[in-house]
mmCIF file of C-alpha atoms and ligand atoms in Angstrom:
data_model
loop_
_atom_site.group_PDB
_atom_site.id
_atom_site.type_symbol
_atom_site.label_atom_id
_atom_site.label_comp_id
_atom_site.label_asym_id
_atom_site.label_seq_id
_atom_site.Cartn_x
_atom_site.Cartn_y
_atom_site.Cartn_z
ATOM 1 C CA UNK A 1 -22.108 39.465 -60.836
ATOM 2 C CA UNK A 2 -24.359 42.249 -61.908
ATOM 3 C CA UNK A 3 -22.127 45.100 -63.118
ATOM 4 C CA UNK A 4 -23.420 48.672 -63.219
ATOM 5 C CA UNK A 5 -21.084 51.187 -64.838
ATOM 6 C CA UNK A 6 -21.771 54.691 -63.519
ATOM 7 C CA UNK A 7 -20.785 57.910 -65.280
ATOM 8 C CA UNK A 8 -19.094 59.298 -62.199
ATOM 9 C CA UNK A 9 -18.677 59.009 -58.437
ATOM 10 C CA UNK A 10 -21.809 61.078 -57.728
ATOM 11 C CA UNK A 11 -23.988 58.706 -59.729
ATOM 12 C CA UNK A 12 -22.365 55.687 -58.075
ATOM 13 C CA UNK A 13 -23.053 57.132 -54.613
ATOM 14 C CA UNK A 14 -26.690 57.879 -55.453
ATOM 15 C CA UNK A 15 -27.249 54.353 -56.812
ATOM 16 C CA UNK A 16 -25.654 52.754 -53.734
ATOM 17 C CA UNK A 17 -27.758 54.885 -51.369
ATOM 18 C CA UNK A 18 -30.885 53.952 -53.328
ATOM 19 C CA UNK A 19 -30.158 50.212 -52.931
ATOM 20 C CA UNK A 20 -29.611 50.661 -49.166
ATOM 21 C CA UNK A 21 -32.821 52.702 -48.876
ATOM 22 C CA UNK A 22 -34.843 50.003 -50.668
ATOM 23 C CA UNK A 23 -33.418 47.326 -48.367
ATOM 24 C CA UNK A 24 -34.258 49.312 -45.218
ATOM 25 C CA UNK A 25 -37.718 50.289 -46.434
ATOM 26 C CA UNK A 26 -38.576 46.761 -47.631
ATOM 27 C CA UNK A 27 -37.642 44.798 -44.501
ATOM 28 C CA UNK A 28 -38.043 45.645 -40.841
ATOM 29 C CA UNK A 29 -34.886 45.279 -38.762
ATOM 30 C CA UNK A 30 -32.682 45.078 -41.837
ATOM 31 C CA UNK A 31 -29.091 44.164 -41.031
ATOM 32 C CA UNK A 32 -26.668 46.251 -43.071
ATOM 33 C CA UNK A 33 -22.944 45.515 -43.264
ATOM 34 C CA UNK A 34 -21.020 48.775 -43.521
ATOM 35 C CA UNK A 35 -17.635 49.728 -44.920
ATOM 36 C CA UNK A 36 -15.282 52.629 -44.235
ATOM 37 C CA UNK A 37 -12.659 54.363 -46.408
ATOM 38 C CA UNK A 38 -13.069 57.165 -48.929
ATOM 39 C CA UNK A 39 -15.354 55.333 -51.361
ATOM 40 C CA UNK A 40 -18.546 55.028 -49.256
ATOM 41 C CA UNK A 41 -18.401 58.682 -48.088
ATOM 42 C CA UNK A 42 -20.624 59.870 -50.955
ATOM 43 C CA UNK A 43 -23.107 57.067 -50.264
ATOM 44 C CA UNK A 44 -23.309 58.015 -46.583
ATOM 45 C CA UNK A 45 -23.824 61.647 -47.450
ATOM 46 C CA UNK A 46 -26.674 60.638 -49.831
ATOM 47 C CA UNK A 47 -28.229 58.532 -47.052
ATOM 48 C CA UNK A 48 -28.114 61.512 -44.668
ATOM 49 C CA UNK A 49 -29.815 63.585 -47.350
ATOM 50 C CA UNK A 50 -32.537 60.953 -47.888
ATOM 51 C CA UNK A 51 -33.073 60.807 -44.117
ATOM 52 C CA UNK A 52 -33.423 64.609 -43.892
ATOM 53 C CA UNK A 53 -36.003 64.482 -46.703
ATOM 54 C CA UNK A 54 -37.980 61.862 -44.742
ATOM 55 C CA UNK A 55 -37.385 59.113 -47.314
ATOM 56 C CA UNK A 56 -35.633 56.672 -45.014
ATOM 57 C CA UNK A 57 -36.053 55.712 -41.380
ATOM 58 C CA UNK A 58 -33.160 54.028 -39.587
ATOM 59 C CA UNK A 59 -34.924 53.538 -36.245
ATOM 60 C CA UNK A 60 -34.972 49.729 -36.502
ATOM 61 C CA UNK A 61 -31.859 49.287 -38.670
ATOM 62 C CA UNK A 62 -29.031 47.107 -37.375
ATOM 63 C CA UNK A 63 -25.489 47.613 -38.626
ATOM 64 C CA UNK A 64 -22.251 45.638 -38.455
ATOM 65 C CA UNK A 65 -19.021 47.225 -39.628
ATOM 66 C CA UNK A 66 -16.556 45.150 -41.575
ATOM 67 C CA UNK A 67 -13.436 46.029 -39.683
ATOM 68 C CA UNK A 68 -11.512 48.194 -37.246
ATOM 69 C CA UNK A 69 -7.831 48.911 -36.767
ATOM 70 C CA UNK A 70 -5.991 47.171 -33.943
ATOM 71 C CA UNK A 71 -4.902 48.698 -31.762
ATOM 72 C CA UNK A 72 -6.818 51.957 -31.723
ATOM 73 C CA UNK A 73 -9.030 53.766 -29.239
ATOM 74 C CA UNK A 74 -12.644 54.513 -30.210
ATOM 75 C CA UNK A 75 -12.102 58.270 -29.850
ATOM 76 C CA UNK A 76 -9.047 58.311 -32.150
ATOM 77 C CA UNK A 77 -10.018 60.432 -35.198
ATOM 78 C CA UNK A 78 -8.838 57.635 -37.511
ATOM 79 C CA UNK A 79 -10.726 54.838 -35.762
ATOM 80 C CA UNK A 80 -13.578 53.420 -37.796
ATOM 81 C CA UNK A 81 -15.831 53.930 -34.807
ATOM 82 C CA UNK A 82 -15.124 57.664 -35.014
ATOM 83 C CA UNK A 83 -15.499 57.582 -38.824
ATOM 84 C CA UNK A 84 -18.976 56.016 -38.659
ATOM 85 C CA UNK A 85 -20.213 58.473 -36.037
ATOM 86 C CA UNK A 86 -18.850 61.484 -37.921
ATOM 87 C CA UNK A 87 -19.924 60.432 -41.397
ATOM 88 C CA UNK A 88 -23.238 58.688 -40.773
ATOM 89 C CA UNK A 89 -24.529 57.701 -37.340
ATOM 90 C CA UNK A 90 -24.516 61.193 -35.764
ATOM 91 C CA UNK A 91 -26.686 62.528 -38.593
ATOM 92 C CA UNK A 92 -29.470 59.912 -38.786
ATOM 93 C CA UNK A 93 -32.021 58.391 -36.399
ATOM 94 C CA UNK A 94 -30.196 55.108 -35.875
ATOM 95 C CA UNK A 95 -30.171 53.690 -32.348
ATOM 96 C CA UNK A 96 -26.460 53.437 -31.507
ATOM 97 C CA UNK A 97 -27.242 50.264 -29.539
ATOM 98 C CA UNK A 98 -28.015 48.663 -32.902
ATOM 99 C CA UNK A 99 -24.626 49.565 -34.408
ATOM 100 C CA UNK A 100 -21.711 47.157 -34.068
ATOM 101 C CA UNK A 101 -18.032 47.781 -34.653
ATOM 102 C CA UNK A 102 -15.350 45.453 -33.288
ATOM 103 C CA UNK A 103 -13.498 47.040 -30.390
ATOM 104 C CA UNK A 104 -10.046 47.902 -31.701
ATOM 105 C CA UNK A 105 -8.844 48.530 -28.169
ATOM 106 C CA UNK A 106 -9.789 45.154 -26.675
ATOM 107 C CA UNK A 107 -7.066 43.638 -24.500
ATOM 108 C CA UNK A 108 -7.779 40.233 -25.937
ATOM 109 C CA UNK A 109 -8.409 40.562 -29.690
ATOM 110 C CA UNK A 110 -9.288 36.882 -30.136
ATOM 111 C CA UNK A 111 -12.020 37.096 -27.496
ATOM 112 C CA UNK A 112 -13.278 40.262 -29.175
ATOM 113 C CA UNK A 113 -13.471 38.471 -32.556
ATOM 114 C CA UNK A 114 -15.299 35.553 -30.978
ATOM 115 C CA UNK A 115 -17.875 37.823 -29.391
ATOM 116 C CA UNK A 116 -18.319 39.705 -32.695
ATOM 117 C CA UNK A 117 -18.955 36.381 -34.446
ATOM 118 C CA UNK A 118 -21.496 35.427 -31.795
ATOM 119 C CA UNK A 119 -23.358 38.722 -32.305
ATOM 120 C CA UNK A 120 -23.350 38.200 -36.085
ATOM 121 C CA UNK A 121 -24.670 34.670 -35.667
ATOM 122 C CA UNK A 122 -27.357 35.669 -33.174
ATOM 123 C CA UNK A 123 -28.700 38.278 -35.589
ATOM 124 C CA UNK A 124 -28.956 35.667 -38.369
ATOM 125 C CA UNK A 125 -26.419 37.208 -40.746
ATOM 126 C CA UNK A 126 -26.371 40.290 -42.929
ATOM 127 C CA UNK A 127 -29.134 41.281 -45.363
ATOM 128 C CA UNK A 128 -27.099 43.758 -47.402
ATOM 129 C CA UNK A 129 -23.332 44.086 -47.231
ATOM 130 C CA UNK A 130 -21.660 47.251 -48.546
ATOM 131 C CA UNK A 131 -18.039 46.775 -49.643
ATOM 132 C CA UNK A 132 -15.181 48.868 -50.957
ATOM 133 C CA UNK A 133 -12.062 47.326 -52.468
ATOM 134 C CA UNK A 134 -8.420 47.924 -51.584
ATOM 135 C CA UNK A 135 -5.977 48.644 -54.399
ATOM 136 C CA UNK A 136 -4.544 45.199 -53.559
ATOM 137 C CA UNK A 137 -7.944 43.510 -53.879
ATOM 138 C CA UNK A 138 -8.772 43.251 -50.193
ATOM 139 C CA UNK A 139 -12.369 43.348 -48.990
ATOM 140 C CA UNK A 140 -12.780 44.314 -45.373
ATOM 141 C CA UNK A 141 -9.195 43.791 -44.250
ATOM 142 C CA UNK A 142 -9.011 40.325 -45.802
ATOM 143 C CA UNK A 143 -5.600 40.868 -47.349
ATOM 144 C CA UNK A 144 -4.216 38.867 -50.307
ATOM 145 C CA UNK A 145 -2.672 35.692 -48.895
ATOM 146 C CA UNK A 146 -2.298 31.984 -49.520
ATOM 147 C CA UNK A 147 -5.126 31.313 -47.091
ATOM 148 C CA UNK A 148 -8.042 33.492 -46.047
ATOM 149 C CA UNK A 149 -9.948 33.259 -42.761
ATOM 150 C CA UNK A 150 -13.628 32.402 -42.663
ATOM 151 C CA UNK A 151 -14.672 34.352 -39.590
ATOM 152 C CA UNK A 152 -13.791 37.600 -37.804
ATOM 153 C CA UNK A 153 -10.106 37.561 -36.936
ATOM 154 C CA UNK A 154 -7.017 39.605 -36.137
ATOM 155 C CA UNK A 155 -5.020 40.277 -39.297
ATOM 156 C CA UNK A 156 -1.643 41.792 -40.076
ATOM 157 C CA UNK A 157 -2.019 44.578 -42.637
ATOM 158 C CA UNK A 158 0.091 44.391 -45.797
ATOM 159 C CA UNK A 159 2.609 47.139 -46.519
ATOM 160 C CA UNK A 160 0.420 48.175 -49.501
ATOM 161 C CA UNK A 161 -2.605 48.772 -47.259
ATOM 162 C CA UNK A 162 -0.495 50.612 -44.676
ATOM 163 C CA UNK A 163 0.915 52.814 -47.454
ATOM 164 C CA UNK A 164 -2.560 53.430 -48.976
ATOM 165 C CA UNK A 165 -4.070 54.347 -45.612
ATOM 166 C CA UNK A 166 -1.144 56.506 -44.489
ATOM 167 C CA UNK A 167 -2.863 59.445 -46.251
ATOM 168 C CA UNK A 168 -5.188 59.658 -43.239
ATOM 169 C CA UNK A 169 -2.368 59.741 -40.662
ATOM 170 C CA UNK A 170 0.486 62.180 -39.997
ATOM 171 C CA UNK A 171 3.113 59.533 -40.613
ATOM 172 C CA UNK A 172 3.143 56.100 -42.174
ATOM 173 C CA UNK A 173 4.544 54.861 -38.852
ATOM 174 C CA UNK A 174 1.314 56.013 -37.132
ATOM 175 C CA UNK A 175 -0.853 53.592 -39.160
ATOM 176 C CA UNK A 176 -1.809 50.582 -37.032
ATOM 177 C CA UNK A 177 -0.198 47.435 -38.426
ATOM 178 C CA UNK A 178 -3.060 45.103 -37.523
ATOM 179 C CA UNK A 179 -6.843 45.065 -37.698
ATOM 180 C CA UNK A 180 -9.895 43.065 -36.691
ATOM 181 C CA UNK A 181 -11.915 42.112 -39.751
ATOM 182 C CA UNK A 182 -14.939 40.057 -40.618
ATOM 183 C CA UNK A 183 -13.843 36.975 -42.529
ATOM 184 C CA UNK A 184 -14.704 35.811 -46.041
ATOM 185 C CA UNK A 185 -17.529 33.536 -44.871
ATOM 186 C CA UNK A 186 -19.106 36.376 -42.889
ATOM 187 C CA UNK A 187 -19.091 38.513 -46.046
ATOM 188 C CA UNK A 188 -20.172 35.793 -48.487
ATOM 189 C CA UNK A 189 -23.048 34.759 -46.222
ATOM 190 C CA UNK A 190 -24.720 38.159 -46.739
ATOM 191 C CA UNK A 191 -27.953 37.793 -48.721
ATOM 192 C CA UNK A 192 -27.009 40.699 -51.001
ATOM 193 C CA UNK A 193 -23.700 42.454 -51.593
ATOM 194 C CA UNK A 194 -22.884 45.751 -53.271
ATOM 195 C CA UNK A 195 -19.256 46.598 -53.960
ATOM 196 C CA UNK A 196 -18.332 50.207 -54.747
ATOM 197 C CA UNK A 197 -15.323 50.798 -56.997
ATOM 198 C CA UNK A 198 -14.310 54.333 -57.918
ATOM 199 C CA UNK A 199 -11.350 56.157 -59.421
ATOM 200 C CA UNK A 200 -8.454 55.418 -61.788
ATOM 201 C CA UNK A 201 -6.369 54.087 -58.920
ATOM 202 C CA UNK A 202 -8.794 51.127 -58.755
ATOM 203 C CA UNK A 203 -8.810 50.395 -62.513
ATOM 204 C CA UNK A 204 -6.033 47.797 -62.354
ATOM 205 C CA UNK A 205 -7.483 45.823 -59.461
ATOM 206 C CA UNK A 206 -10.983 46.026 -60.960
ATOM 207 C CA UNK A 207 -9.623 44.397 -64.141
ATOM 208 C CA UNK A 208 -7.973 41.682 -61.999
ATOM 209 C CA UNK A 209 -11.201 41.064 -60.127
ATOM 210 C CA UNK A 210 -13.170 40.566 -63.324
ATOM 211 C CA UNK A 211 -10.811 37.949 -64.731
ATOM 212 C CA UNK A 212 -12.685 34.680 -64.900
ATOM 213 C CA UNK A 213 -10.914 33.100 -61.952
ATOM 214 C CA UNK A 214 -11.053 33.000 -58.175
ATOM 215 C CA UNK A 215 -7.910 33.445 -56.127
ATOM 216 C CA UNK A 216 -7.124 34.208 -52.498
ATOM 217 C CA UNK A 217 -4.495 36.615 -53.880
ATOM 218 C CA UNK A 218 -7.389 38.849 -54.983
ATOM 219 C CA UNK A 219 -9.896 38.383 -52.147
ATOM 220 C CA UNK A 220 -12.553 40.376 -54.051
ATOM 221 C CA UNK A 221 -12.473 37.706 -56.806
ATOM 222 C CA UNK A 222 -14.279 35.410 -54.354
ATOM 223 C CA UNK A 223 -17.395 37.500 -54.944
ATOM 224 C CA UNK A 224 -17.744 35.506 -58.195
ATOM 225 C CA UNK A 225 -19.095 32.730 -55.941
ATOM 226 C CA UNK A 226 -21.822 34.904 -54.437
ATOM 227 C CA UNK A 227 -25.284 34.621 -55.992
ATOM 228 C CA UNK A 228 -26.422 38.233 -55.522
ATOM 229 C CA UNK A 229 -23.579 40.728 -55.888
ATOM 230 C CA UNK A 230 -23.910 44.072 -57.654
ATOM 231 C CA UNK A 231 -20.757 45.918 -58.658
ATOM 232 C CA UNK A 232 -21.212 49.695 -58.826
ATOM 233 C CA UNK A 233 -18.192 50.985 -60.696
ATOM 234 C CA UNK A 234 -17.501 54.405 -62.166
ATOM 235 C CA UNK A 235 -16.057 54.947 -65.633
ATOM 236 C CA UNK A 236 -12.582 55.774 -64.288
ATOM 237 C CA UNK A 237 -12.360 52.513 -62.367
ATOM 238 C CA UNK A 238 -13.849 50.600 -65.309
ATOM 239 C CA UNK A 239 -11.327 52.038 -67.787
ATOM 240 C CA UNK A 240 -9.210 48.852 -67.902
ATOM 241 C CA UNK A 241 -12.067 46.350 -68.087
ATOM 242 C CA UNK A 242 -12.101 44.270 -71.287
HETATM 243 P P1 PGA B 1 -10.914 53.428 -50.086
HETATM 244 O O1 PGA B 1 -10.652 52.060 -49.316
HETATM 245 O O2 PGA B 1 -12.381 53.503 -50.300
HETATM 246 O O3 PGA B 1 -10.416 54.479 -49.149
HETATM 247 O O4 PGA B 1 -10.162 53.351 -51.374
HETATM 248 C C1 PGA B 1 -11.259 50.907 -49.767
HETATM 249 C C2 PGA B 1 -10.793 49.724 -48.980
HETATM 250 O O5 PGA B 1 -9.633 49.703 -48.541
HETATM 251 O O6 PGA B 1 -11.569 48.779 -48.808
#
């Protein structure tokens, strides 16, 4: 893994946006895997800025989001569909037909996962995958477990993730308890990966991830097997690294 320690969150966001810009400018119809959560917000705001300055053109960009809560309606302010529109898609020239987010309100979640996998396969996989990391080491919503799933699937969220994400909801009991998430193979098949790690609350898990071992109990540790992963980490999150 290529590790880039950034002085602060602003620098991390700028570097991540630059990598995404290069990918989109270098290859027509680039397929970008997108993440939600607090960490990529700065990156998305930088991308909007680059677009407004005419430095990036999203007209042929294709996106696939990592995950979505289940069950949640698209227009719910905490759905990831809503998040992407509010924080990126509504502000750039992307064709919404080229954006993909699993439907968190599908009656049959397994059918929805299967059709998401088919779309991913038909597009030939992801060129650049953007990841955050959960304080429990999850990537996407691939939660620590004895076994991880390869492809997009319905997952039960851990109490740690529900507690972490309750800050976005009125009550912890309002947080959906399940999600649809791309699987580990979907993520590891991406040609390039960038993982964004920011803040002291991620220092402990970052140190775990960088131990020289791979375990399904820290799903992000599986990135050690990927040939082209860049870790963008700020000083706060890197404070417990050896
Ligand atoms: P966060 O979430 O960026 O809001 O910390 C990251 C994640 O859960 O993947």
